[in-house]
């Protein structure tokens, strides 16, 4: 009966996810049972029949909400030989209440009617209210899937990753304790030789590059912007996971995304502080340009991808198309919240920790980098660096992808927290080992190598997403493919930048430590 249908969304997160709610036209009042009643009639001309047949062939289903509880129904079904198509015309709703709150809702589709052109089909519904013992706080529990998320494999993978962490931390401490002790012993022995012997002695190893190891990285502007952004992504991940563990964010549509956007905007000073201070320490002069690049690196990547996918969504008339007003709102957040907070962070970073305080002087002339074995080249180290961090998270990736693409509600944020901690430890350990080998080969280009060897995790995650697409989903067509790979690219890149920043921070502390302890003339 309702001619104009109001599209509406309640939060920014909903609008970005394309949740545009419509009024169903079913008249339901609290504790008011409705006997089977007709609510509309369809004149089934050829065009409408074809639309219904297409929907039934492709297993279309619809989702409705009553008091924020979702219910799902299927449009219709075909008979065995696929010649006749039937529409479900009767919606039987059973709603459970506890006190004055709705706690449970079930939809049964009945009334199979064959689709015959040029007939009238009556759609009907009934509502039955019944008392329920379910508490209002627990009303979402029936939507969760413990047998999937708390599967033995999930526990096993966490345990497995944990073992890997213990092994890696042991390996790193062994390499560093034993090898560094030997190095220190050798270097201090060389201190005691007279000049004649030392000229004949074969000095080699990481001490040789002490005059170049704190040289600013190439392209310091981009480098410090990436490190700042990575630190911010890490802060956002940590805070959002903690909030999700305390509050059940899955009970409200779009609340996870809204929370992430709010936290991202609020943590902008973190980006400014780390990016700005690193740029100042590397002797950068164009700090305003660095601040702009740091502030807009991630938002530009996310919005650019979303904008591209949005064009395809509009072309396909998909509900995923983001309304123009929402785009304007996101741009306003970028310019009026993220940028000023980033400026505050940058100024603090430059003034509080922007002075270069390196343990060794930097030589005026860079020393030549000697020839080394092919597997010590930075490019090879970068490719191999991401394998172990990816190995520690890839089972969790399966669960995250499944909840993102397959309508399962992800609720085991404790697991996610553990995996994040494990990822950080593994990443730092791997980059420290890589950097130690690189410096030992007298190659001092460790900044980009440590960042990229950790960030290469993203390449492996993206490759895994290809496997997931072809073997675990049934997506097809331009829109679904571009939607999947577009957002997966954003996810992988953000993960890579975060891992890179974590790897660089750990390695930076390690390099500073080993050069502080060695005597240098």
Coordinates of N, CA and C in Angstrom, one line a residue, residues 55-245:
X55 N 15.4 -14.3 -10.0 CA 15.7 -14.2 -8.6 C 15.7 -15.7 -8.0
X56 N 14.7 -16.5 -8.4 CA 14.7 -17.9 -7.9 C 15.8 -18.7 -8.4
X57 N 16.1 -18.6 -9.7 CA 17.2 -19.3 -10.3 C 18.5 -19.0 -9.6
X58 N 18.7 -17.7 -9.2 CA 20.0 -17.3 -8.6 C 20.0 -17.4 -7.1
X59 N 19.0 -18.1 -6.6 CA 18.9 -18.2 -5.1 C 18.9 -16.9 -4.4
X60 N 18.1 -15.9 -4.8 CA 18.0 -14.7 -4.1 C 17.3 -14.9 -2.8
X61 N 17.8 -14.1 -1.8 CA 17.1 -14.1 -0.5 C 17.1 -12.6 0.0
X62 N 16.2 -12.4 1.0 CA 16.1 -11.0 1.5 C 16.3 -11.0 3.0
X63 N 16.7 -9.9 3.5 CA 17.0 -9.7 4.9 C 16.1 -8.6 5.5
X64 N 15.4 -8.9 6.6 CA 14.5 -7.9 7.2 C 15.0 -7.8 8.7
X65 N 14.7 -6.6 9.2 CA 15.1 -6.4 10.6 C 13.8 -6.1 11.4
X66 N 13.7 -6.6 12.6 CA 12.6 -6.2 13.5 C 13.4 -5.9 14.8
X67 N 13.3 -4.6 15.3 CA 14.0 -4.2 16.5 C 15.5 -4.6 16.4
X68 N 16.1 -4.4 15.2 CA 17.5 -4.6 14.9 C 17.9 -6.1 14.9
X69 N 16.9 -7.0 15.1 CA 17.2 -8.4 14.9 C 17.0 -8.8 13.5
X70 N 18.1 -9.4 12.8 CA 17.9 -9.8 11.4 C 17.1 -11.1 11.2
X71 N 16.3 -11.1 10.2 CA 15.7 -12.4 9.7 C 15.9 -12.5 8.2
X72 N 16.0 -13.8 7.8 CA 16.3 -14.0 6.4 C 15.2 -14.9 5.8
X73 N 14.8 -14.6 4.5 CA 13.8 -15.4 3.9 C 14.2 -15.6 2.4
X74 N 13.8 -16.7 1.8 CA 14.2 -17.0 0.4 C 13.0 -16.6 -0.4
X75 N 13.3 -16.1 -1.7 CA 12.2 -15.6 -2.5 C 11.3 -16.7 -3.0
X76 N 11.9 -17.8 -3.5 CA 11.1 -19.0 -4.0 C 11.9 -20.2 -4.3
X77 N 11.3 -21.1 -5.0 CA 12.2 -22.3 -5.3 C 11.7 -22.9 -6.6
X78 N 12.6 -23.6 -7.3 CA 12.2 -24.3 -8.5 C 11.9 -25.8 -8.3
X79 N 11.2 -26.4 -9.1 CA 11.0 -27.9 -8.9 C 12.2 -28.6 -9.4
X80 N 12.2 -30.0 -9.3 CA 13.4 -30.7 -9.5 C 14.0 -30.5 -10.9
X81 N 13.1 -30.6 -12.0 CA 13.6 -30.5 -13.3 C 13.8 -29.0 -13.8
X82 N 13.5 -28.1 -12.9 CA 13.8 -26.7 -13.2 C 12.9 -26.1 -14.3
X83 N 11.7 -26.6 -14.4 CA 10.8 -26.0 -15.4 C 9.8 -25.1 -14.8
X84 N 9.2 -25.5 -13.6 CA 8.3 -24.6 -13.0 C 8.9 -23.9 -11.8
X85 N 8.5 -22.6 -11.6 CA 9.0 -21.9 -10.5 C 7.9 -21.5 -9.5
X86 N 8.2 -21.5 -8.2 CA 7.2 -21.3 -7.2 C 7.7 -20.1 -6.3
X87 N 6.7 -19.3 -5.9 CA 7.0 -18.1 -5.1 C 6.4 -18.4 -3.7
X88 N 7.2 -18.1 -2.6 CA 6.6 -18.2 -1.3 C 5.8 -17.0 -1.0
X89 N 4.5 -17.1 -0.7 CA 3.7 -15.9 -0.6 C 3.2 -15.6 0.8
X90 N 3.5 -16.5 1.8 CA 3.0 -16.3 3.1 C 4.2 -16.2 4.1
X91 N 4.3 -15.1 4.8 CA 5.3 -14.9 5.8 C 4.7 -15.2 7.2
X92 N 5.3 -16.2 7.9 CA 4.7 -16.5 9.2 C 5.8 -16.1 10.2
X93 N 5.5 -15.0 11.0 CA 6.4 -14.4 11.9 C 6.1 -14.9 13.3
X94 N 7.1 -15.4 14.0 CA 7.0 -15.7 15.5 C 7.9 -14.8 16.2
X95 N 7.4 -14.0 17.1 CA 8.3 -13.0 17.8 C 8.2 -13.4 19.3
X96 N 9.4 -13.5 19.9 CA 9.5 -13.8 21.3 C 9.8 -12.6 22.1
X97 N 9.1 -12.4 23.2 CA 9.4 -11.2 24.0 C 9.7 -11.6 25.5
X98 N 10.5 -10.8 26.1 CA 10.8 -11.0 27.5 C 10.6 -9.6 28.2
X99 N 9.5 -9.6 29.0 CA 9.2 -8.3 29.6 C 8.7 -7.4 28.5
X100 N 9.3 -6.2 28.4 CA 8.8 -5.3 27.3 C 9.9 -5.2 26.2
X101 N 10.7 -6.2 26.0 CA 11.7 -6.2 25.0 C 11.6 -7.4 24.0
X102 N 11.8 -7.1 22.7 CA 11.8 -8.3 21.8 C 13.1 -9.0 21.9
X103 N 13.1 -10.3 22.1 CA 14.4 -11.0 22.2 C 14.6 -12.1 21.2
X104 N 13.6 -12.4 20.4 CA 13.8 -13.5 19.4 C 12.8 -13.3 18.3
X105 N 13.2 -13.6 17.1 CA 12.2 -13.6 16.0 C 12.5 -14.7 15.0
X106 N 11.5 -15.3 14.5 CA 11.7 -16.4 13.5 C 10.7 -16.1 12.3
X107 N 11.2 -16.4 11.1 CA 10.3 -16.2 9.9 C 10.2 -17.6 9.2
X108 N 9.0 -18.0 9.0 CA 8.8 -19.2 8.2 C 8.1 -18.8 6.9
X109 N 8.7 -19.3 5.7 CA 8.0 -18.9 4.5 C 7.1 -20.1 4.1
X110 N 5.9 -19.8 3.8 CA 4.9 -20.9 3.4 C 4.1 -20.4 2.2
X111 N 3.1 -21.2 1.8 CA 2.2 -20.8 0.7 C 2.9 -20.7 -0.7
X112 N 3.3 -21.9 -1.2 CA 3.9 -22.0 -2.5 C 2.9 -21.8 -3.6
X113 N 3.2 -20.8 -4.4 CA 2.4 -20.5 -5.6 C 3.2 -20.5 -6.8
X114 N 2.6 -21.3 -7.9 CA 3.4 -21.4 -9.1 C 3.3 -20.1 -9.9
X115 N 4.4 -19.7 -10.5 CA 4.4 -18.4 -11.2 C 3.9 -18.6 -12.6
X116 N 2.6 -18.1 -12.9 CA 2.0 -18.2 -14.2 C 1.8 -16.8 -14.6
X117 N 2.2 -16.4 -15.9 CA 2.0 -15.0 -16.3 C 0.5 -14.6 -16.3
X118 N 0.3 -13.3 -16.2 CA -1.0 -12.7 -16.2 C -2.0 -13.3 -15.2
X119 N -1.5 -13.5 -13.9 CA -2.3 -13.9 -12.8 C -2.1 -12.9 -11.7
X120 N -3.0 -13.0 -10.7 CA -2.8 -12.1 -9.5 C -2.3 -13.0 -8.4
X121 N -1.2 -12.5 -7.7 CA -0.7 -13.3 -6.5 C -0.9 -12.5 -5.3
X122 N -1.5 -13.1 -4.3 CA -1.8 -12.3 -3.0 C -0.6 -12.7 -2.0
X123 N 0.0 -11.7 -1.4 CA 1.0 -11.9 -0.4 C 0.4 -11.7 1.0
X124 N 0.6 -12.6 1.9 CA 0.0 -12.5 3.2 C 1.0 -12.8 4.3
X125 N 0.6 -12.4 5.5 CA 1.5 -12.6 6.7 C 0.7 -12.8 7.9
X126 N 1.3 -13.4 8.9 CA 0.7 -13.5 10.2 C 1.8 -13.3 11.3
X127 N 1.3 -12.8 12.5 CA 2.3 -12.6 13.6 C 1.8 -13.3 14.8
X128 N 2.7 -14.0 15.5 CA 2.4 -14.7 16.7 C 3.4 -14.3 17.8
X129 N 2.9 -13.7 18.9 CA 3.8 -13.3 20.0 C 3.9 -14.4 21.0
X130 N 5.1 -14.7 21.5 CA 5.2 -15.7 22.6 C 6.2 -15.3 23.6
X131 N 6.0 -15.7 24.9 CA 6.9 -15.4 25.9 C 8.2 -16.1 25.7
X132 N 9.4 -15.5 26.1 CA 10.6 -16.2 25.9 C 11.5 -15.9 27.1
X133 N 12.4 -16.9 27.4 CA 13.3 -16.8 28.6 C 14.6 -16.1 28.2
X134 N 14.8 -15.9 26.9 CA 16.1 -15.3 26.5 C 16.3 -13.9 27.1
X135 N 17.5 -13.6 27.7 CA 17.7 -12.3 28.2 C 18.0 -11.4 27.1
X136 N 17.6 -10.1 27.2 CA 17.8 -9.1 26.2 C 19.3 -9.0 25.7
X137 N 20.2 -9.1 26.7 CA 21.7 -9.0 26.4 C 22.1 -10.2 25.5
X138 N 21.4 -11.3 25.7 CA 21.9 -12.6 25.0 C 21.1 -12.8 23.7
X139 N 20.4 -11.8 23.2 CA 19.5 -12.2 22.1 C 20.2 -12.4 20.8
X140 N 21.5 -11.9 20.7 CA 22.2 -12.2 19.5 C 23.0 -13.5 19.5
X141 N 22.9 -14.2 20.6 CA 23.8 -15.4 20.7 C 23.4 -16.5 19.7
X142 N 22.1 -16.5 19.3 CA 21.7 -17.6 18.3 C 22.3 -17.3 16.9
X143 N 22.7 -16.1 16.7 CA 23.3 -15.8 15.3 C 24.8 -16.1 15.2
X144 N 25.4 -16.4 16.4 CA 26.8 -16.7 16.4 C 27.0 -18.1 16.0
X145 N 28.2 -18.4 15.6 CA 28.5 -19.8 15.1 C 29.7 -20.4 15.9
X146 N 29.5 -20.8 17.1 CA 30.7 -21.3 17.9 C 31.4 -22.5 17.3
X147 N 30.6 -23.4 16.6 CA 31.2 -24.6 16.1 C 32.2 -24.2 15.0
X148 N 32.0 -23.0 14.3 CA 32.9 -22.6 13.3 C 34.1 -21.8 13.9
X149 N 33.8 -20.8 14.7 CA 34.8 -19.9 15.2 C 35.7 -20.5 16.4
X150 N 35.0 -21.4 17.2 CA 35.8 -22.0 18.2 C 36.2 -23.5 17.9
X151 N 36.4 -23.7 16.6 CA 36.8 -25.0 16.1 C 38.2 -25.4 16.7
X152 N 38.4 -26.7 16.8 CA 39.8 -27.1 17.3 C 40.9 -26.5 16.5
X153 N 40.7 -26.4 15.2 CA 41.7 -25.8 14.3 C 42.1 -24.4 14.7
X154 N 41.1 -23.7 15.1 CA 41.3 -22.3 15.5 C 42.3 -22.3 16.8
X155 N 41.9 -23.1 17.7 CA 42.8 -23.2 19.0 C 44.1 -23.7 18.6
X156 N 44.2 -24.7 17.7 CA 45.4 -25.3 17.3 C 46.3 -24.3 16.6
X157 N 45.7 -23.4 15.7 CA 46.5 -22.5 15.0 C 47.1 -21.4 15.9
X158 N 46.4 -21.0 16.9 CA 46.9 -20.1 17.9 C 48.1 -20.7 18.6
X159 N 47.9 -21.9 19.1 CA 49.0 -22.7 19.8 C 50.2 -22.8 18.9
X160 N 49.9 -23.1 17.6 CA 51.0 -23.3 16.7 C 51.8 -22.0 16.5
X161 N 51.1 -20.9 16.3 CA 51.7 -19.6 16.2 C 52.5 -19.2 17.4
X162 N 52.0 -19.6 18.6 CA 52.6 -19.3 19.8 C 53.9 -20.0 19.9
X163 N 53.9 -21.3 19.5 CA 55.2 -22.1 19.5 C 56.2 -21.4 18.6
X164 N 55.7 -20.9 17.4 CA 56.6 -20.3 16.5 C 57.2 -19.0 17.1
X165 N 56.4 -18.3 17.9 CA 57.0 -17.1 18.6 C 58.1 -17.5 19.5
X166 N 57.8 -18.5 20.3 CA 58.8 -19.0 21.3 C 60.1 -19.4 20.6
X167 N 59.9 -20.1 19.5 CA 61.1 -20.6 18.7 C 61.9 -19.3 18.2
X168 N 61.1 -18.4 17.6 CA 61.8 -17.2 17.0 C 62.5 -16.3 18.0
X169 N 61.8 -16.1 19.1 CA 62.4 -15.3 20.2 C 63.7 -15.9 20.7
X170 N 63.6 -17.3 20.8 CA 64.8 -18.0 21.2 C 65.9 -17.9 20.2
X171 N 65.5 -18.0 18.9 CA 66.5 -17.9 17.8 C 67.2 -16.5 17.8
X172 N 66.3 -15.5 17.9 CA 66.9 -14.2 17.9 C 67.8 -13.9 19.1
X173 N 67.3 -14.3 20.3 CA 68.1 -14.0 21.4 C 69.5 -14.8 21.3
X174 N 69.4 -16.0 20.8 CA 70.6 -16.8 20.7 C 71.6 -16.2 19.7
X175 N 71.0 -15.8 18.5 CA 71.9 -15.2 17.5 C 72.5 -13.9 18.1
X176 N 71.7 -13.1 18.7 CA 72.2 -11.8 19.2 C 73.1 -12.0 20.4
X177 N 72.7 -12.9 21.3 CA 73.6 -13.0 22.5 C 75.0 -13.6 22.1
X178 N 74.9 -14.7 21.4 CA 76.2 -15.4 21.1 C 77.0 -14.7 20.1
X179 N 76.3 -14.3 19.0 CA 77.1 -13.7 17.9 C 77.6 -12.3 18.3
X180 N 76.7 -11.5 18.9 CA 77.1 -10.2 19.3 C 78.2 -10.2 20.4
X181 N 78.1 -11.2 21.3 CA 79.2 -11.3 22.3 C 80.5 -11.6 21.6
X182 N 80.5 -12.5 20.6 CA 81.7 -12.8 19.8 C 82.2 -11.5 19.1
X183 N 81.2 -10.8 18.5 CA 81.6 -9.6 17.8 C 82.2 -8.6 18.7
X184 N 81.6 -8.4 19.9 CA 82.1 -7.4 20.9 C 83.5 -7.8 21.3
X185 N 83.7 -9.1 21.6 CA 85.0 -9.6 22.0 C 86.0 -9.3 21.0
X186 N 85.7 -9.6 19.7 CA 86.6 -9.4 18.6 C 87.0 -7.9 18.5
X187 N 85.9 -7.1 18.6 CA 86.2 -5.7 18.4 C 87.0 -5.1 19.5
X188 N 86.8 -5.6 20.8 CA 87.5 -5.0 21.9 C 89.0 -5.6 21.8
X189 N 89.2 -6.8 21.3 CA 90.5 -7.3 21.1 C 91.3 -6.4 20.1
X190 N 90.6 -6.1 19.1 CA 91.2 -5.2 18.1 C 91.6 -3.9 18.6
X191 N 90.8 -3.4 19.6 CA 91.1 -2.1 20.3 C 92.5 -2.2 20.9
X192 N 92.8 -3.4 21.5 CA 94.1 -3.5 22.3 C 95.3 -3.7 21.4
X193 N 95.1 -4.1 20.1 CA 96.3 -4.2 19.2 C 96.9 -2.9 18.9
X194 N 98.2 -2.9 18.6 CA 98.8 -1.6 18.2 C 98.4 -1.3 16.7
X195 N 98.6 -0.1 16.3 CA 98.2 0.3 15.0 C 98.7 -0.5 13.8
X196 N 99.9 -1.0 14.0 CA 100.5 -1.8 12.9 C 99.7 -3.1 12.7
X197 N 99.4 -3.8 13.8 CA 98.7 -5.1 13.7 C 97.3 -4.8 13.1
X198 N 96.7 -3.7 13.6 CA 95.3 -3.4 13.2 C 95.2 -3.2 11.7
X199 N 96.2 -2.6 11.1 CA 96.2 -2.3 9.7 C 96.3 -3.7 8.9
X200 N 97.0 -4.6 9.5 CA 97.1 -5.9 8.9 C 95.9 -6.8 9.2
X201 N 95.2 -6.5 10.3 CA 94.1 -7.4 10.7 C 92.9 -7.2 9.8
X202 N 92.1 -8.2 9.7 CA 91.0 -8.2 8.7 C 89.7 -7.7 9.5
X203 N 89.5 -6.4 9.4 CA 88.2 -5.9 10.0 C 87.1 -6.2 9.1
X204 N 86.0 -6.7 9.6 CA 84.9 -7.0 8.8 C 83.7 -7.0 9.8
X205 N 82.5 -7.0 9.2 CA 81.3 -7.1 10.0 C 80.6 -5.8 10.2
X206 N 79.6 -5.8 11.1 CA 78.7 -4.6 11.2 C 79.4 -3.4 11.8
X207 N 80.5 -3.5 12.5 CA 81.1 -2.4 13.1 C 81.7 -1.4 12.0
X208 N 82.0 -2.1 10.8 CA 82.6 -1.3 9.7 C 81.7 -0.2 9.2
X209 N 80.4 -0.4 9.3 CA 79.5 0.6 8.7 C 79.0 1.6 9.8
X210 N 79.7 1.7 10.9 CA 79.2 2.6 12.0 C 79.0 4.1 11.5
X211 N 79.8 4.5 10.5 CA 79.8 5.8 10.1 C 78.6 6.1 9.1
X212 N 78.0 5.0 8.7 CA 76.9 5.2 7.6 C 75.6 4.7 8.1
X213 N 75.6 3.9 9.2 CA 74.3 3.2 9.6 C 73.2 4.2 9.9
X214 N 73.6 5.4 10.4 CA 72.5 6.3 10.8 C 72.3 7.4 9.8
X215 N 72.8 7.1 8.5 CA 72.6 8.0 7.4 C 71.1 8.1 7.1
X216 N 70.5 9.2 6.8 CA 69.1 9.2 6.5 C 68.7 8.3 5.3
X217 N 67.5 7.7 5.4 CA 67.1 6.8 4.3 C 66.9 7.5 3.0
X218 N 66.9 6.8 1.9 CA 66.5 7.5 0.7 C 65.0 7.8 0.7
X219 N 64.6 8.9 0.1 CA 63.2 9.3 0.1 C 62.7 9.4 1.5
X220 N 63.3 10.3 2.3 CA 62.9 10.3 3.8 C 61.4 10.8 3.9
X221 N 60.9 11.6 3.0 CA 59.6 12.1 3.1 C 58.5 11.0 3.1
X222 N 58.6 10.2 2.0 CA 57.7 9.1 1.9 C 57.9 8.1 3.0
X223 N 59.2 7.8 3.3 CA 59.5 6.8 4.4 C 58.8 7.2 5.7
X224 N 59.1 8.5 6.1 CA 58.5 8.8 7.4 C 57.0 8.9 7.4
X225 N 56.4 9.2 6.2 CA 54.9 9.2 6.2 C 54.4 7.8 6.3
X226 N 55.1 6.8 5.7 CA 54.6 5.4 5.8 C 54.8 4.9 7.3
X227 N 55.9 5.3 7.9 CA 56.1 4.8 9.3 C 55.0 5.4 10.2
X228 N 54.7 6.8 10.0 CA 53.7 7.4 10.8 C 52.3 6.7 10.6
X229 N 52.0 6.5 9.3 CA 50.7 5.8 9.0 C 50.6 4.4 9.6
X230 N 51.7 3.7 9.6 CA 51.8 2.3 10.1 C 51.5 2.3 11.6
X231 N 52.1 3.3 12.3 CA 51.9 3.4 13.8 C 50.5 3.7 14.1
X232 N 49.9 4.6 13.2 CA 48.5 4.9 13.5 C 47.6 3.7 13.2
X233 N 47.8 2.9 12.2 CA 47.0 1.8 11.9 C 47.1 0.8 13.0
X234 N 48.3 0.6 13.6 CA 48.5 -0.3 14.7 C 47.7 0.2 15.9
X235 N 47.8 1.5 16.2 CA 47.0 2.0 17.3 C 45.5 1.8 17.1
X236 N 45.0 2.0 15.9 CA 43.6 1.8 15.6 C 43.2 0.4 15.8
X237 N 44.0 -0.6 15.3 CA 43.7 -2.0 15.4 C 43.6 -2.4 16.9
X238 N 44.6 -1.9 17.6 CA 44.7 -2.3 19.1 C 43.4 -1.8 19.8
X239 N 43.1 -0.5 19.6 CA 42.0 0.1 20.3 C 40.6 -0.5 19.9
X240 N 40.5 -0.7 18.5 CA 39.2 -1.3 18.1 C 39.0 -2.7 18.6
X241 N 40.1 -3.5 18.6 CA 39.9 -4.9 19.1 C 39.6 -4.8 20.6
X242 N 40.2 -3.9 21.3 CA 39.9 -3.9 22.8 C 38.5 -3.5 23.0
X243 N 38.0 -2.4 22.2 CA 36.6 -2.0 22.3 C 35.7 -3.1 22.0
X244 N 36.0 -3.9 20.9 CA 35.1 -5.0 20.4 C 35.1 -6.1 21.5
X245 N 36.2 -6.3 22.2 CA 36.2 -7.3 23.3 C 35.3 -6.9 24.4

